[in-house]
Amino acid sequence: MRTDAIGIAAGELWLPPGRELADAAVREGRLRARDARDLGHPEVPDAGDEAAPDMAVHAALGALKQAGADAEDLDVVCHAWMYYQGHDLWSPAHYIADRIGARRAFPVGVQQVCNGGPAGVELTAARLLAAGPGGTRWGLVTTADRFTAPGFDRWAGDYGVAYGDAATALLLRVPADPADALLLRSIVTAAAPELEGMHRGADPFARAARTHRDRVDMRATKRAYLREHGQDPFLLANRRSVTTIAATALREAGLAPDDPRLRCAVLPRFGRKTLDAVWRPVLAGCLRTELLDLGTTTGHLGAGDALAGVAELAWQGILAPGEAALVFSAGAGFTWSCLVVQARS
């Protein structure tokens, strides 16, 4: 989707003060030393008792403050998450909208696993653009995940990924304003639903959460899938999808792979070995720009990887005026997304 009319008025990455160290997980027997080296994350943020929706409120308020915007003006509040939000049958999006004072907004939740942030951006952007001309329209997209015991082990719940607690927020504006930190030039998504079994495995459908195991165990479901199908279906779909979304997003943004304005591509916040084996070789074959790993000290942020990347591009001054970046995300299902953002000239 081409989105030239959308401004990113603000981006916020909210990280809790607590940290959980990989060395401690190794000493406790939760993580093998070899796996810790493969991950390359010396630490990840730990939210302690802070609930995920409250983390999203912190990020949302930070983004609104950055832009000098009023929550009462929001048309959409979209919240995406990967893991448990604190209640069984409940809407965290409505909670966030209420806590920040977005009384006239449409609150909506997106449960698209790790690719939830980009899905929320794409849906919110489409709604803002569909409203047509006439006045400024605002959309807020948040993510928040807390990967806590007893239901989740952030170090051992998955292969090649350590999970960090965080919240993110992007404030979108239509039409874009000269004051906006970045422009959202395009966003493209591809899916391979034939891979959904990687997170279902051989387990039958259950009547309640964690009936089969007392904690989330993506290693078990992936082992079951790989025994039946092997690695090739995933590797082929990943190469095809990443290549497609990169090329399409650049084309819709009016950029070539070797465009001098293309400053960098931001990788998902996966472990070092996973990035080196699965992501870097694919992107090196279709892009001519620096590949940035911004997740060394955060780990994977559930639904928030891409939004965190966009926020840090703005915060850290990585993009000079007129420069652009691709921001990648992927999640179970499988779904892959690429956002192209550009700094104002």
Short mmCIF file of C-alpha atoms in Angstrom, two decimals, residues 79-342:
data_model
loop_
_atom_site.label_atom_id
_atom_site.label_comp_id
_atom_site.label_asym_id
_atom_site.label_seq_id
_atom_site.Cartn_x
_atom_site.Cartn_y
_atom_site.Cartn_z
CA HIS A 79 -3.45 -2.16 19.86
CA ALA A 80 -1.52 -5.26 18.82
CA TRP A 81 -0.03 -7.96 21.00
CA MET A 82 1.50 -11.43 20.93
CA TYR A 83 1.09 -12.79 24.45
CA TYR A 84 -1.41 -12.64 27.33
CA GLN A 85 -2.64 -9.15 28.22
CA GLY A 86 -3.86 -9.88 31.73
CA HIS A 87 -7.52 -10.91 31.30
CA ASP A 88 -9.17 -13.76 29.43
CA LEU A 89 -12.13 -12.16 27.66
CA TRP A 90 -11.45 -8.45 27.40
CA SER A 91 -10.36 -5.68 25.01
CA PRO A 92 -7.00 -4.10 25.87
CA ALA A 93 -7.50 -1.57 23.04
CA HIS A 94 -10.54 -0.12 24.82
CA TYR A 95 -8.61 0.00 28.10
CA ILE A 96 -5.76 1.93 26.45
CA ALA A 97 -8.17 4.35 24.74
CA ASP A 98 -9.90 5.02 28.07
CA ARG A 99 -6.69 5.51 30.03
CA ILE A 100 -5.25 8.04 27.57
CA GLY A 101 -8.54 9.93 27.15
CA ALA A 102 -9.32 8.96 23.54
CA ARG A 103 -13.05 9.25 24.07
CA ARG A 104 -14.16 9.47 20.42
CA ALA A 105 -11.67 7.02 18.91
CA PHE A 106 -12.48 3.62 17.43
CA PRO A 107 -10.49 1.15 19.59
CA VAL A 108 -9.55 -2.08 17.85
CA GLY A 109 -7.32 -4.99 18.75
CA VAL A 110 -5.04 -6.91 16.38
CA GLN A 111 -3.83 -10.38 17.38
CA GLN A 112 -1.42 -11.07 14.52
CA VAL A 113 1.28 -12.57 16.76
CA CYS A 114 4.77 -11.11 16.11
CA ASN A 115 3.64 -9.20 13.03
CA GLY A 116 0.87 -7.40 14.90
CA GLY A 117 2.50 -3.97 14.88
CA PRO A 118 2.75 -3.66 11.09
CA ALA A 119 -0.73 -5.18 10.70
CA GLY A 120 -2.02 -2.45 13.03
CA VAL A 121 -0.23 0.25 11.04
CA GLU A 122 -1.59 -1.07 7.75
CA LEU A 123 -5.18 -1.29 9.00
CA THR A 124 -5.04 2.10 10.70
CA ALA A 125 -3.48 3.75 7.65
CA ALA A 126 -6.17 2.28 5.40
CA ARG A 127 -8.94 3.58 7.67
CA LEU A 128 -7.44 7.07 7.84
CA LEU A 129 -7.00 7.25 4.07
CA ALA A 130 -10.47 5.87 3.39
CA ALA A 131 -12.06 8.77 5.28
CA GLY A 132 -11.24 11.01 2.29
CA PRO A 133 -10.41 14.72 2.27
CA GLY A 134 -11.52 17.17 4.91
CA GLY A 135 -9.54 17.95 8.04
CA THR A 136 -6.74 16.19 9.88
CA ARG A 137 -7.26 12.58 10.97
CA TRP A 138 -5.19 10.87 13.66
CA GLY A 139 -4.44 7.22 14.34
CA LEU A 140 -2.49 5.70 17.23
CA VAL A 141 -0.99 2.22 16.95
CA THR A 142 0.40 0.58 20.09
CA THR A 143 1.96 -2.76 20.96
CA ALA A 144 2.86 -4.26 24.32
CA ASP A 145 4.02 -7.65 25.51
CA ARG A 146 5.26 -8.97 28.84
CA PHE A 147 6.75 -12.47 28.63
CA THR A 148 6.51 -13.61 32.20
CA ALA A 149 6.46 -16.86 34.18
CA PRO A 150 4.77 -19.18 34.77
CA GLY A 151 3.24 -19.29 31.30
CA PHE A 152 6.24 -18.14 29.25
CA ASP A 153 10.01 -18.63 29.48
CA ARG A 154 11.57 -15.77 27.50
CA TRP A 155 14.83 -17.67 26.97
CA ALA A 156 13.60 -21.20 26.23
CA GLY A 157 10.16 -20.75 24.69
CA ASP A 158 11.39 -20.63 21.09
CA TYR A 159 14.33 -21.39 18.82
CA GLY A 160 16.71 -18.55 17.95
CA VAL A 161 14.74 -15.86 19.76
CA ALA A 162 14.85 -14.28 23.23
CA TYR A 163 11.78 -12.28 24.23
CA GLY A 164 12.00 -8.85 25.85
CA ASP A 165 9.24 -6.84 27.50
CA ALA A 166 8.37 -3.49 25.92
CA ALA A 167 5.66 -1.26 24.53
CA THR A 168 5.66 0.87 21.40
CA ALA A 169 3.47 3.58 19.90
CA LEU A 170 3.28 5.29 16.52
CA LEU A 171 1.13 8.36 16.00
CA LEU A 172 -0.08 8.65 12.39
CA ARG A 173 -1.49 11.80 10.80
CA VAL A 174 -3.42 12.30 7.52
CA PRO A 175 -2.58 14.43 5.69
CA ALA A 176 1.09 14.58 6.65
CA ASP A 177 2.29 17.77 8.27
CA PRO A 178 5.70 19.50 7.87
CA ALA A 179 6.23 18.94 11.60
CA ASP A 180 6.04 15.15 11.28
CA ALA A 181 9.28 13.37 12.14
CA LEU A 182 8.94 10.84 9.32
CA LEU A 183 6.75 10.00 6.35
CA LEU A 184 5.28 6.53 5.93
CA ARG A 185 5.96 6.03 2.22
CA SER A 186 4.67 2.47 1.86
CA ILE A 187 3.80 -0.69 3.74
CA VAL A 188 3.59 -4.14 2.17
CA THR A 189 2.65 -7.52 3.66
CA ALA A 190 2.91 -11.09 2.37
CA ALA A 191 1.61 -14.28 3.94
CA ALA A 192 2.20 -18.03 3.75
CA PRO A 193 -0.73 -19.57 5.66
CA GLU A 194 0.46 -23.06 4.75
CA LEU A 195 3.05 -22.58 7.51
CA GLU A 196 0.52 -22.06 10.33
CA GLY A 197 1.30 -25.57 11.56
CA MET A 198 4.72 -24.48 12.80
CA HIS A 199 2.97 -22.99 15.84
CA ARG A 200 0.26 -25.67 16.12
CA GLY A 201 2.39 -28.78 15.75
CA ALA A 202 0.69 -32.12 16.29
CA ASP A 203 -1.44 -30.92 19.21
CA PRO A 204 -5.22 -31.33 18.96
CA PHE A 205 -7.42 -28.30 19.55
CA ALA A 206 -7.76 -27.72 23.29
CA ARG A 207 -10.65 -26.48 25.42
CA ALA A 208 -8.59 -23.96 27.37
CA ALA A 209 -5.24 -22.17 27.24
CA ARG A 210 -2.12 -24.18 28.20
CA THR A 211 -4.06 -27.42 28.47
CA HIS A 212 -1.34 -29.38 26.65
CA ARG A 213 1.62 -27.81 28.51
CA ASP A 214 1.99 -25.56 31.53
CA ARG A 215 3.90 -22.95 29.48
CA VAL A 216 4.08 -21.79 25.88
CA ASP A 217 6.49 -24.07 24.02
CA MET A 218 7.04 -23.08 20.41
CA ARG A 219 9.98 -25.45 20.24
CA ALA A 220 7.64 -28.41 20.65
CA THR A 221 5.27 -27.31 17.89
CA LYS A 222 8.13 -26.50 15.53
CA ARG A 223 9.77 -29.89 16.15
CA ALA A 224 6.51 -31.61 15.26
CA TYR A 225 6.15 -29.56 12.08
CA LEU A 226 9.75 -30.12 11.00
CA ARG A 227 9.52 -33.88 11.54
CA GLU A 228 6.69 -33.99 9.00
CA HIS A 229 7.70 -31.27 6.53
CA GLY A 230 11.39 -30.46 7.02
CA GLN A 231 12.87 -26.94 6.74
CA ASP A 232 12.48 -26.33 3.02
CA PRO A 233 8.86 -25.05 3.00
CA PHE A 234 9.72 -22.34 5.52
CA LEU A 235 13.05 -21.39 3.96
CA LEU A 236 11.53 -21.11 0.48
CA ALA A 237 8.52 -19.10 1.70
CA ASN A 238 10.74 -16.82 3.75
CA ARG A 239 13.05 -16.06 0.80
CA ARG A 240 10.14 -15.51 -1.55
CA SER A 241 8.18 -13.33 0.86
CA VAL A 242 11.06 -11.17 2.11
CA THR A 243 12.26 -10.56 -1.45
CA THR A 244 8.74 -9.71 -2.60
CA ILE A 245 7.86 -7.28 0.19
CA ALA A 246 11.21 -5.49 -0.11
CA ALA A 247 10.89 -5.00 -3.87
CA THR A 248 7.21 -4.01 -3.73
CA ALA A 249 7.64 -1.60 -0.82
CA LEU A 250 10.54 0.14 -2.56
CA ARG A 251 8.66 0.37 -5.84
CA GLU A 252 5.56 1.83 -4.17
CA ALA A 253 7.76 4.33 -2.35
CA GLY A 254 9.40 5.39 -5.62
CA LEU A 255 12.84 4.07 -4.64
CA ALA A 256 15.29 1.65 -6.28
CA PRO A 257 17.31 -0.94 -4.31
CA ASP A 258 20.49 1.11 -4.96
CA ASP A 259 18.90 4.55 -4.47
CA PRO A 260 21.41 6.79 -2.65
CA ARG A 261 18.58 8.02 -0.42
CA LEU A 262 18.15 4.51 1.00
CA ARG A 263 20.14 4.70 4.24
CA CYS A 264 19.50 1.29 5.83
CA ALA A 265 17.21 -1.69 6.41
CA VAL A 266 16.18 -2.48 9.99
CA LEU A 267 16.08 -6.19 10.80
CA PRO A 268 13.59 -7.95 13.09
CA ARG A 269 14.90 -8.34 16.64
CA PHE A 270 15.70 -12.04 16.40
CA GLY A 271 18.79 -13.83 17.67
CA ARG A 272 22.11 -13.29 15.92
CA LYS A 273 22.31 -16.81 14.46
CA THR A 274 18.78 -16.58 13.05
CA LEU A 275 19.50 -13.22 11.42
CA ASP A 276 22.79 -14.46 9.97
CA ALA A 277 21.29 -17.68 8.60
CA VAL A 278 17.82 -16.62 7.46
CA TRP A 279 17.64 -12.84 7.00
CA ARG A 280 20.99 -11.34 6.03
CA PRO A 281 21.63 -13.64 3.03
CA VAL A 282 18.16 -12.94 1.59
CA LEU A 283 18.38 -9.17 2.02
CA ALA A 284 21.95 -9.02 0.77
CA GLY A 285 20.69 -10.49 -2.49
CA CYS A 286 18.03 -7.82 -3.08
CA LEU A 287 19.29 -4.65 -1.34
CA ARG A 288 22.40 -2.50 -1.51
CA THR A 289 22.24 -0.86 1.88
CA GLU A 290 23.34 -1.36 5.47
CA LEU A 291 21.43 -3.94 7.54
CA LEU A 292 20.84 -2.72 11.09
CA ASP A 293 20.23 -4.95 14.11
CA LEU A 294 18.79 -2.65 16.79
CA GLY A 295 17.71 -5.47 19.09
CA THR A 296 20.95 -6.60 20.71
CA THR A 297 19.95 -5.39 24.18
CA THR A 298 16.18 -5.75 23.80
CA GLY A 299 15.61 -9.13 22.23
CA HIS A 300 12.43 -9.77 20.29
CA LEU A 301 9.60 -7.47 21.39
CA GLY A 302 6.65 -9.62 20.37
CA ALA A 303 4.34 -7.52 18.20
CA GLY A 304 6.55 -4.46 18.60
CA ASP A 305 9.74 -5.04 16.59
CA ALA A 306 8.87 -2.87 13.58
CA LEU A 307 7.31 -0.01 15.56
CA ALA A 308 10.34 0.03 17.85
CA GLY A 309 12.58 0.23 14.79
CA VAL A 310 10.66 3.18 13.37
CA ALA A 311 10.75 4.96 16.73
CA GLU A 312 14.50 4.50 17.05
CA LEU A 313 15.12 5.72 13.51
CA ALA A 314 13.53 8.99 14.55
CA TRP A 315 15.02 9.16 18.07
CA GLN A 316 18.60 8.35 17.20
CA GLY A 317 18.88 10.62 14.19
CA ILE A 318 19.88 7.71 11.98
CA LEU A 319 18.21 9.23 8.92
CA ALA A 320 19.52 12.50 7.49
CA PRO A 321 16.95 14.80 5.79
CA GLY A 322 15.52 13.04 2.75
CA GLU A 323 16.97 9.63 3.62
CA ALA A 324 14.78 6.52 3.76
CA ALA A 325 14.84 3.15 5.51
CA LEU A 326 13.10 -0.19 5.20
CA VAL A 327 11.83 -1.73 8.43
CA PHE A 328 11.10 -5.47 8.45
CA SER A 329 8.93 -7.67 10.62
CA ALA A 330 7.74 -11.27 10.58
CA GLY A 331 5.42 -13.40 12.64
CA ALA A 332 3.78 -16.77 13.06
CA GLY A 333 1.22 -17.74 10.53
CA PHE A 334 3.45 -16.81 8.66
CA THR A 335 3.26 -13.13 7.75
CA TRP A 336 6.04 -10.74 6.68
CA SER A 337 5.83 -6.93 6.46
CA CYS A 338 8.07 -4.13 5.20
CA LEU A 339 7.57 -0.44 5.96
CA VAL A 340 9.40 2.30 4.09
CA VAL A 341 9.83 5.48 6.11
CA GLN A 342 11.56 8.68 5.03
#
